[in-house]
Short mmCIF file of C-alpha atoms in Angstrom, two decimals:
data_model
loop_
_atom_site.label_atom_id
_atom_site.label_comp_id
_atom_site.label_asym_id
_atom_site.label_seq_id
_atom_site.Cartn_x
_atom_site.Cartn_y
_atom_site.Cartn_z
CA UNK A 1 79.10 115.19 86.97
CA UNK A 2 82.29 114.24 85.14
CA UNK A 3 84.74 112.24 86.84
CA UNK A 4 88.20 112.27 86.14
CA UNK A 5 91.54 111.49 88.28
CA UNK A 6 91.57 108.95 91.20
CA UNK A 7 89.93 105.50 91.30
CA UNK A 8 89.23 103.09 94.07
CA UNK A 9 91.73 101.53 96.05
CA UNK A 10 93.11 98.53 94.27
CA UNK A 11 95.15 96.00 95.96
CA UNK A 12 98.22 94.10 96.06
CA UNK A 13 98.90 90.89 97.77
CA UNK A 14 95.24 91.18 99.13
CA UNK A 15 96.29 95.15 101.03
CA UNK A 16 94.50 97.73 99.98
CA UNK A 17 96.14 100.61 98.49
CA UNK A 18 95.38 104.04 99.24
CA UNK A 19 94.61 105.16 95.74
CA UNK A 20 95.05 109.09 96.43
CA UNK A 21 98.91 108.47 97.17
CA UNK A 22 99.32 105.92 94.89
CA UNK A 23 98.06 108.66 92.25
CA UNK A 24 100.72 111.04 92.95
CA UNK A 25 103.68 109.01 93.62
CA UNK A 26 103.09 107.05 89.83
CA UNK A 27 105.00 109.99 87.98
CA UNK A 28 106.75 112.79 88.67
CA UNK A 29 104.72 115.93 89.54
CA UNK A 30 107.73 118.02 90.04
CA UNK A 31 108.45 117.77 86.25
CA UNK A 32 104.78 119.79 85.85
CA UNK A 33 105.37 121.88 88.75
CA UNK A 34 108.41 123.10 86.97
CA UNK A 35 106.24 125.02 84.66
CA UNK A 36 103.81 126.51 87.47
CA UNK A 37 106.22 128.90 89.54
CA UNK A 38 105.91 132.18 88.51
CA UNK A 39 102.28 131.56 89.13
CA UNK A 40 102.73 130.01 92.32
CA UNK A 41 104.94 133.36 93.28
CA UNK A 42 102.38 135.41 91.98
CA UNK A 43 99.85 133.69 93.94
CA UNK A 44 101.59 134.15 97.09
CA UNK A 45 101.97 137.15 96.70
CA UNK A 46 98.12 137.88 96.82
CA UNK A 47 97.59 135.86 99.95
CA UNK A 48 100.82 137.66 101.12
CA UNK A 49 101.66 136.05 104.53
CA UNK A 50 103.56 138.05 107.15
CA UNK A 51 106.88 136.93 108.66
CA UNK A 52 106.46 134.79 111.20
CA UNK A 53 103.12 133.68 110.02
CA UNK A 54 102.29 130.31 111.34
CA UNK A 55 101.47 128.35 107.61
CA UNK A 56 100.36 125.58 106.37
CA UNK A 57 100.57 124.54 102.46
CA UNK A 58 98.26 121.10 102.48
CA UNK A 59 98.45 118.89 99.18
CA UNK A 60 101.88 120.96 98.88
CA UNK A 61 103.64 119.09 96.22
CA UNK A 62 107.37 120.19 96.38
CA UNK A 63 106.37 123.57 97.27
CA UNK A 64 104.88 125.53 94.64
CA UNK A 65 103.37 127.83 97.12
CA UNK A 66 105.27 126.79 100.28
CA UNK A 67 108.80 127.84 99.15
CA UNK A 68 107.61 131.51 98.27
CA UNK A 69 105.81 131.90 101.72
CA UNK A 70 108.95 130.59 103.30
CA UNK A 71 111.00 133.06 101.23
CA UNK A 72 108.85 135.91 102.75
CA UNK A 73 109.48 135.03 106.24
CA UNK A 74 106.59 132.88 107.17
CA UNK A 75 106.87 129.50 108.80
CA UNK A 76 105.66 126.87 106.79
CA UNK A 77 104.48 123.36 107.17
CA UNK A 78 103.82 121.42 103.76
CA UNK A 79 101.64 118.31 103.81
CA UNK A 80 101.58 116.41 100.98
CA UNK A 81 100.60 112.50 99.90
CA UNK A 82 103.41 111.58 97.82
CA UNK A 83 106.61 110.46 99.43
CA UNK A 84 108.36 111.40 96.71
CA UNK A 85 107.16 115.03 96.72
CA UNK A 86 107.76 115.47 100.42
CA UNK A 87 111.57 114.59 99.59
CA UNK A 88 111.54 116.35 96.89
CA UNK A 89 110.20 119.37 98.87
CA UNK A 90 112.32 119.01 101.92
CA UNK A 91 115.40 118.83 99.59
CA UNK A 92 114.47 121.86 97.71
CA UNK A 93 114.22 123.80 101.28
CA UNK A 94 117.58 122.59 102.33
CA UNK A 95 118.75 124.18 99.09
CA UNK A 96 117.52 127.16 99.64
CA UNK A 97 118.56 127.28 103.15
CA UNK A 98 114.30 127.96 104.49
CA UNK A 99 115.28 126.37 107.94
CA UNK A 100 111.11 127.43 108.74
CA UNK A 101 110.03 124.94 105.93
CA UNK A 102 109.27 121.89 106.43
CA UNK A 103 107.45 119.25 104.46
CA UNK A 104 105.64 115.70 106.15
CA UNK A 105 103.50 113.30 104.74
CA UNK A 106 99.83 113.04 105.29
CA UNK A 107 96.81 113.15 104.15
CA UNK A 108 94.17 116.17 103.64
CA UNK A 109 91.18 114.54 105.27
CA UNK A 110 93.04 113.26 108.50
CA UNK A 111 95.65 115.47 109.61
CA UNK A 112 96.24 113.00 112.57
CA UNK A 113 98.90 114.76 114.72
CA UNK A 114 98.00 118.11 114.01
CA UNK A 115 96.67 120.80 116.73
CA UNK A 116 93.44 122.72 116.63
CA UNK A 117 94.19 126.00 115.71
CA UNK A 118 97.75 126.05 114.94
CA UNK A 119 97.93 127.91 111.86
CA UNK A 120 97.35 132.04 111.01
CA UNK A 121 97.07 130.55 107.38
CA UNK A 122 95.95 127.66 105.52
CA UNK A 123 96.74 127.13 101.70
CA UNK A 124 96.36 124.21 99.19
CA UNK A 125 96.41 124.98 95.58
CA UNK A 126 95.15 122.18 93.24
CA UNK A 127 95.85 119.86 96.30
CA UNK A 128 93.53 118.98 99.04
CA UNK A 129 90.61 119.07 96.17
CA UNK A 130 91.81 115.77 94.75
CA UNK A 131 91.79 114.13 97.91
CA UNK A 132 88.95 112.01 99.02
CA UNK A 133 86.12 112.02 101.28
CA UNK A 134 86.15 116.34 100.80
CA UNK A 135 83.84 116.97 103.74
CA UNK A 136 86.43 115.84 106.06
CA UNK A 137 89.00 117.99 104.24
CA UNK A 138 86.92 121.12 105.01
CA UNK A 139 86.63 120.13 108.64
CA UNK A 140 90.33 119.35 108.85
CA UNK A 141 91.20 122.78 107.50
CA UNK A 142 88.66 124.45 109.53
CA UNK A 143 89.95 123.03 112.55
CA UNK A 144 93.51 123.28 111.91
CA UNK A 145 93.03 127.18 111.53
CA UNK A 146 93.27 129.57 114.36
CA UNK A 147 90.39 132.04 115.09
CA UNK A 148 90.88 134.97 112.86
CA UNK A 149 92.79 133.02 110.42
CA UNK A 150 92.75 132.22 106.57
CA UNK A 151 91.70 129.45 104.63
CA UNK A 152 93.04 129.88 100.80
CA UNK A 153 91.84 127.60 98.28
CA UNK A 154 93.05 127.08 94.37
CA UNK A 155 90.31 124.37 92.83
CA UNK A 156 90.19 123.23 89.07
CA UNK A 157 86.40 124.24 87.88
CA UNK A 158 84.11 121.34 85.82
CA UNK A 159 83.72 121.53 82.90
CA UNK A 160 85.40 124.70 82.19
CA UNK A 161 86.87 125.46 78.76
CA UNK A 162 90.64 125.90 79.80
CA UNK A 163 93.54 123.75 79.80
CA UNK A 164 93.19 121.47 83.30
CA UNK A 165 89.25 120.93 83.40
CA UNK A 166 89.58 119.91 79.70
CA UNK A 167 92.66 118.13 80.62
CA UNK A 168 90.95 116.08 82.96
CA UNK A 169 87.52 115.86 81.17
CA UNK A 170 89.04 114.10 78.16
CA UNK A 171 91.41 111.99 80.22
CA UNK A 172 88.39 110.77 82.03
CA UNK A 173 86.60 109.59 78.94
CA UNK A 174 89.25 106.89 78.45
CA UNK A 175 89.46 105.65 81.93
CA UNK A 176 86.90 102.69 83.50
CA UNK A 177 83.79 104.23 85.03
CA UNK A 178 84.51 105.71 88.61
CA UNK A 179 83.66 103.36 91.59
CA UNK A 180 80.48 104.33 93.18
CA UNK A 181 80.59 106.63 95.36
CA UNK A 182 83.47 108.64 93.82
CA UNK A 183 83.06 112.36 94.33
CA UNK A 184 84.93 114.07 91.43
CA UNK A 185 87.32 116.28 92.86
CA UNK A 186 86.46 119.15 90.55
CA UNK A 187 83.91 119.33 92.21
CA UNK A 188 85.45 121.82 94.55
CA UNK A 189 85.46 124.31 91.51
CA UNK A 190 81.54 124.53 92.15
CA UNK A 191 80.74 127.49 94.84
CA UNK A 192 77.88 126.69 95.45
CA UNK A 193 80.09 123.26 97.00
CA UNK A 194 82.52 124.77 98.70
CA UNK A 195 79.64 126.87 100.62
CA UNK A 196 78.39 123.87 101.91
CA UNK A 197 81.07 122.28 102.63
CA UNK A 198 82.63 125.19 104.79
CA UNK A 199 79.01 125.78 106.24
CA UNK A 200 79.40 121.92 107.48
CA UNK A 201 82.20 122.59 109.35
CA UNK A 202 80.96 126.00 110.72
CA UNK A 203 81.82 128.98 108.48
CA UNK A 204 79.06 131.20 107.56
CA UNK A 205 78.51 131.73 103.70
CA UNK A 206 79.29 135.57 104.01
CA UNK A 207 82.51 134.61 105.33
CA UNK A 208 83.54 132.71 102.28
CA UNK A 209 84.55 134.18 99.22
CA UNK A 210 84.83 132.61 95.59
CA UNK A 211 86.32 134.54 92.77
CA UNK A 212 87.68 133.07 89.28
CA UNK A 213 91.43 133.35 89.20
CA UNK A 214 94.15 132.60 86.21
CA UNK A 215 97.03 130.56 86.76
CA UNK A 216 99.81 130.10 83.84
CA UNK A 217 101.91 127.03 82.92
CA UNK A 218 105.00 128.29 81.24
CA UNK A 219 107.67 126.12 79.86
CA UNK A 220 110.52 126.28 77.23
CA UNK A 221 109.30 124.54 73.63
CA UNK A 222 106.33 123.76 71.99
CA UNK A 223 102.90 123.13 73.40
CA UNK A 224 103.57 119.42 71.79
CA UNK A 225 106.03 119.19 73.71
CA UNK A 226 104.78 120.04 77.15
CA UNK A 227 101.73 117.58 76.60
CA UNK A 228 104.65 115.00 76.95
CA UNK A 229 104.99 116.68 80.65
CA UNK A 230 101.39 115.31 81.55
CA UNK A 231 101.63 111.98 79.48
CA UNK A 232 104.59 111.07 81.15
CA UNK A 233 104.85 112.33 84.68
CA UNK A 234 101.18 113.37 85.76
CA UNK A 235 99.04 110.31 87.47
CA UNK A 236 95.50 111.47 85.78
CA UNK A 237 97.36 111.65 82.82
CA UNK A 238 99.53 108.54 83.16
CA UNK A 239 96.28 106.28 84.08
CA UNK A 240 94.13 107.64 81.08
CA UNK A 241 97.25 106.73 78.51
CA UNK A 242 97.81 103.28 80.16
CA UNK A 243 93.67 102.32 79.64
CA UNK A 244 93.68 104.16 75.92
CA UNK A 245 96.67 101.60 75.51
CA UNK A 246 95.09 98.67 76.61
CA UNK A 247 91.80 99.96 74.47
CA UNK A 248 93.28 100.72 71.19
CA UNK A 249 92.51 104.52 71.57
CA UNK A 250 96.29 105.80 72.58
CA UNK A 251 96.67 107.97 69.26
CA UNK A 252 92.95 109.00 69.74
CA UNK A 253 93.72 110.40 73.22
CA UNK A 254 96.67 112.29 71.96
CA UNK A 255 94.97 113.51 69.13
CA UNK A 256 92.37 115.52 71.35
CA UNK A 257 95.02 116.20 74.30
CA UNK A 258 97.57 117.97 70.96
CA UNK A 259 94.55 119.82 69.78
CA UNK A 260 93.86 120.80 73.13
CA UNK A 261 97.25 122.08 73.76
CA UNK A 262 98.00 124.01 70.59
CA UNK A 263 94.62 125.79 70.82
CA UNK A 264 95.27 127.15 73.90
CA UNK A 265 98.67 127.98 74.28
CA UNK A 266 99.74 131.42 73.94
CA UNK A 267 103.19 131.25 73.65
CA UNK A 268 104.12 130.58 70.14
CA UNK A 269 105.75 127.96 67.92
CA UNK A 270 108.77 128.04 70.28
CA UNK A 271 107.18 128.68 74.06
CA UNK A 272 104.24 127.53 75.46
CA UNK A 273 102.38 129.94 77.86
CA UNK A 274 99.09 127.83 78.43
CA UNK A 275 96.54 130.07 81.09
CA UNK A 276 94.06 127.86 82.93
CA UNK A 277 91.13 129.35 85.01
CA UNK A 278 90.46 128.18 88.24
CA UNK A 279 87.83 129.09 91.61
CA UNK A 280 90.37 130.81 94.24
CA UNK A 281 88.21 130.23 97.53
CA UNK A 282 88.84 132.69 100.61
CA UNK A 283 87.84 131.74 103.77
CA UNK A 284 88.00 133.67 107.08
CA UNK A 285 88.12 131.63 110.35
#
């Protein structure tokens, strides 16, 4: 199995550091999630939740997802990691006046302070996958989720030949081996996983489904320069630069990542329009 984005927890002053949040606060994901929105609409869209839903967007970012189930109604509570994507989150719902939006730090496989069963629906999209120890983030979602509730999952796939599994697959070739015990978080991408990890915390395997799902990055420019997006303000991306750096292999790792790029967008000299696929999971409670 590849491995790819996180790394132990290193320290500082002799504290550890919880390597997950340090991950996400290094850039600035909202610069990526920019380009994801019509997707994330899109994608909310399909899971359509009802007004006055009871929601909950975990490894939310600044609400990709949560914003448009907001829009429609629902009440939404984001969870996210990153300090800095909480704020920017909450600032983006004061904007847009979603009093029933909320986002809060925490973290996907201990949702300390959280009641059993509170939420009708539970999302994450390319969130709760990369957090760590992922049999405690399928219990925590489980549990979190009322009776006759949803569980809605968007997970990279390994090894798959579009733009964020390749993304991460070359990125990890240029980064130290993983500590042991790392679980890759693509690993979630894997059905076969996610039916064992849902059948750990109690859900039957015939109430699971896994389908393969596109989701487009769009963004203004060439596909050069929305590579600059990831090298500059995405931490998988950030961490794989800094070793190439310290290796001699910078231009090498921005050779493949261009090559990468212009292959696959679809948008033009002038646009990039870059689909990726991904495993959407659907789980009822």
């Amino acid at each position: 199995m590849q491995h790819d984005t996180a790394r132990d927890a290193e320290t500082s002053a002799g504290s550890p550091i919880n390597a997950n949040k340090a991950l996400w606060e290094k850039g600035d994901f909202t610069r990526l999630a920019a380009t994801m929105r019509e997707s994330g609409d899109e994608l909310v869209a399909w899971i359509a939740p009802q007004p006055g839903m009871e929601v909950l967007d975990l490894g939310c970012g600044d609400g990709t997802t949560a914003v448009p189930a907001a829009r429609r109604g629902a009440h939404v509570l984001g969870v996210d990691i990153a300090a800095n994507l909480v704020a920017a989150g909450n600032a983006r719902a004061r904007e847009e006046g979603l009093a029933e939006l909320q986002f809060v730090e925490g973290d996907a496989s201990a949702l300390t302070g959280i009641e059993d069963a509170r939420f009708d629906l539970v999302v994450s999209i390319f969130g709760a996958m990369f957090a760590p120890r992922p049999n405690d983030v399928a219990a925590e979602m489980v549990r979190v989720c009322r009776p006759g509730g949803r569980i809605v999952m968007g997970n990279w796939i390994a090894g798959d030949p579009t733009l964020v599994a390749q993304v991460l697959k070359i990125s990890a070739a240029f980064l130290p081996p993983p500590p042991e015990g790392f679980v890759s978080p693509v690993s979630w991408g894997q059905e076969e996983t996610v039916l064992a990890r849902f059948g750990a915390a109690g859900i039957p395997p015939e109430r699971i489904r896994c389908e393969r799902a596109s989701y487009t990055f769009r963004s203004p420019g060439p596909a050069r320069d929305f590579l600059s997006v990831f090298r500059d303000y995405y931490g998988p991306t950030m961490n794989a630069f800094e070793a190439a750096e310290k290796n001699g292999k910078r231009r090498e790792l921005e050779e493949q990542l261009e090559a990468l790029f212009e292959a696959q967008n679809e948008g033009g000299a002038d646009m990039t329009v870059i689909p990726a696929t991904y495993l959407r999971v659907t789980v009822e409670r």
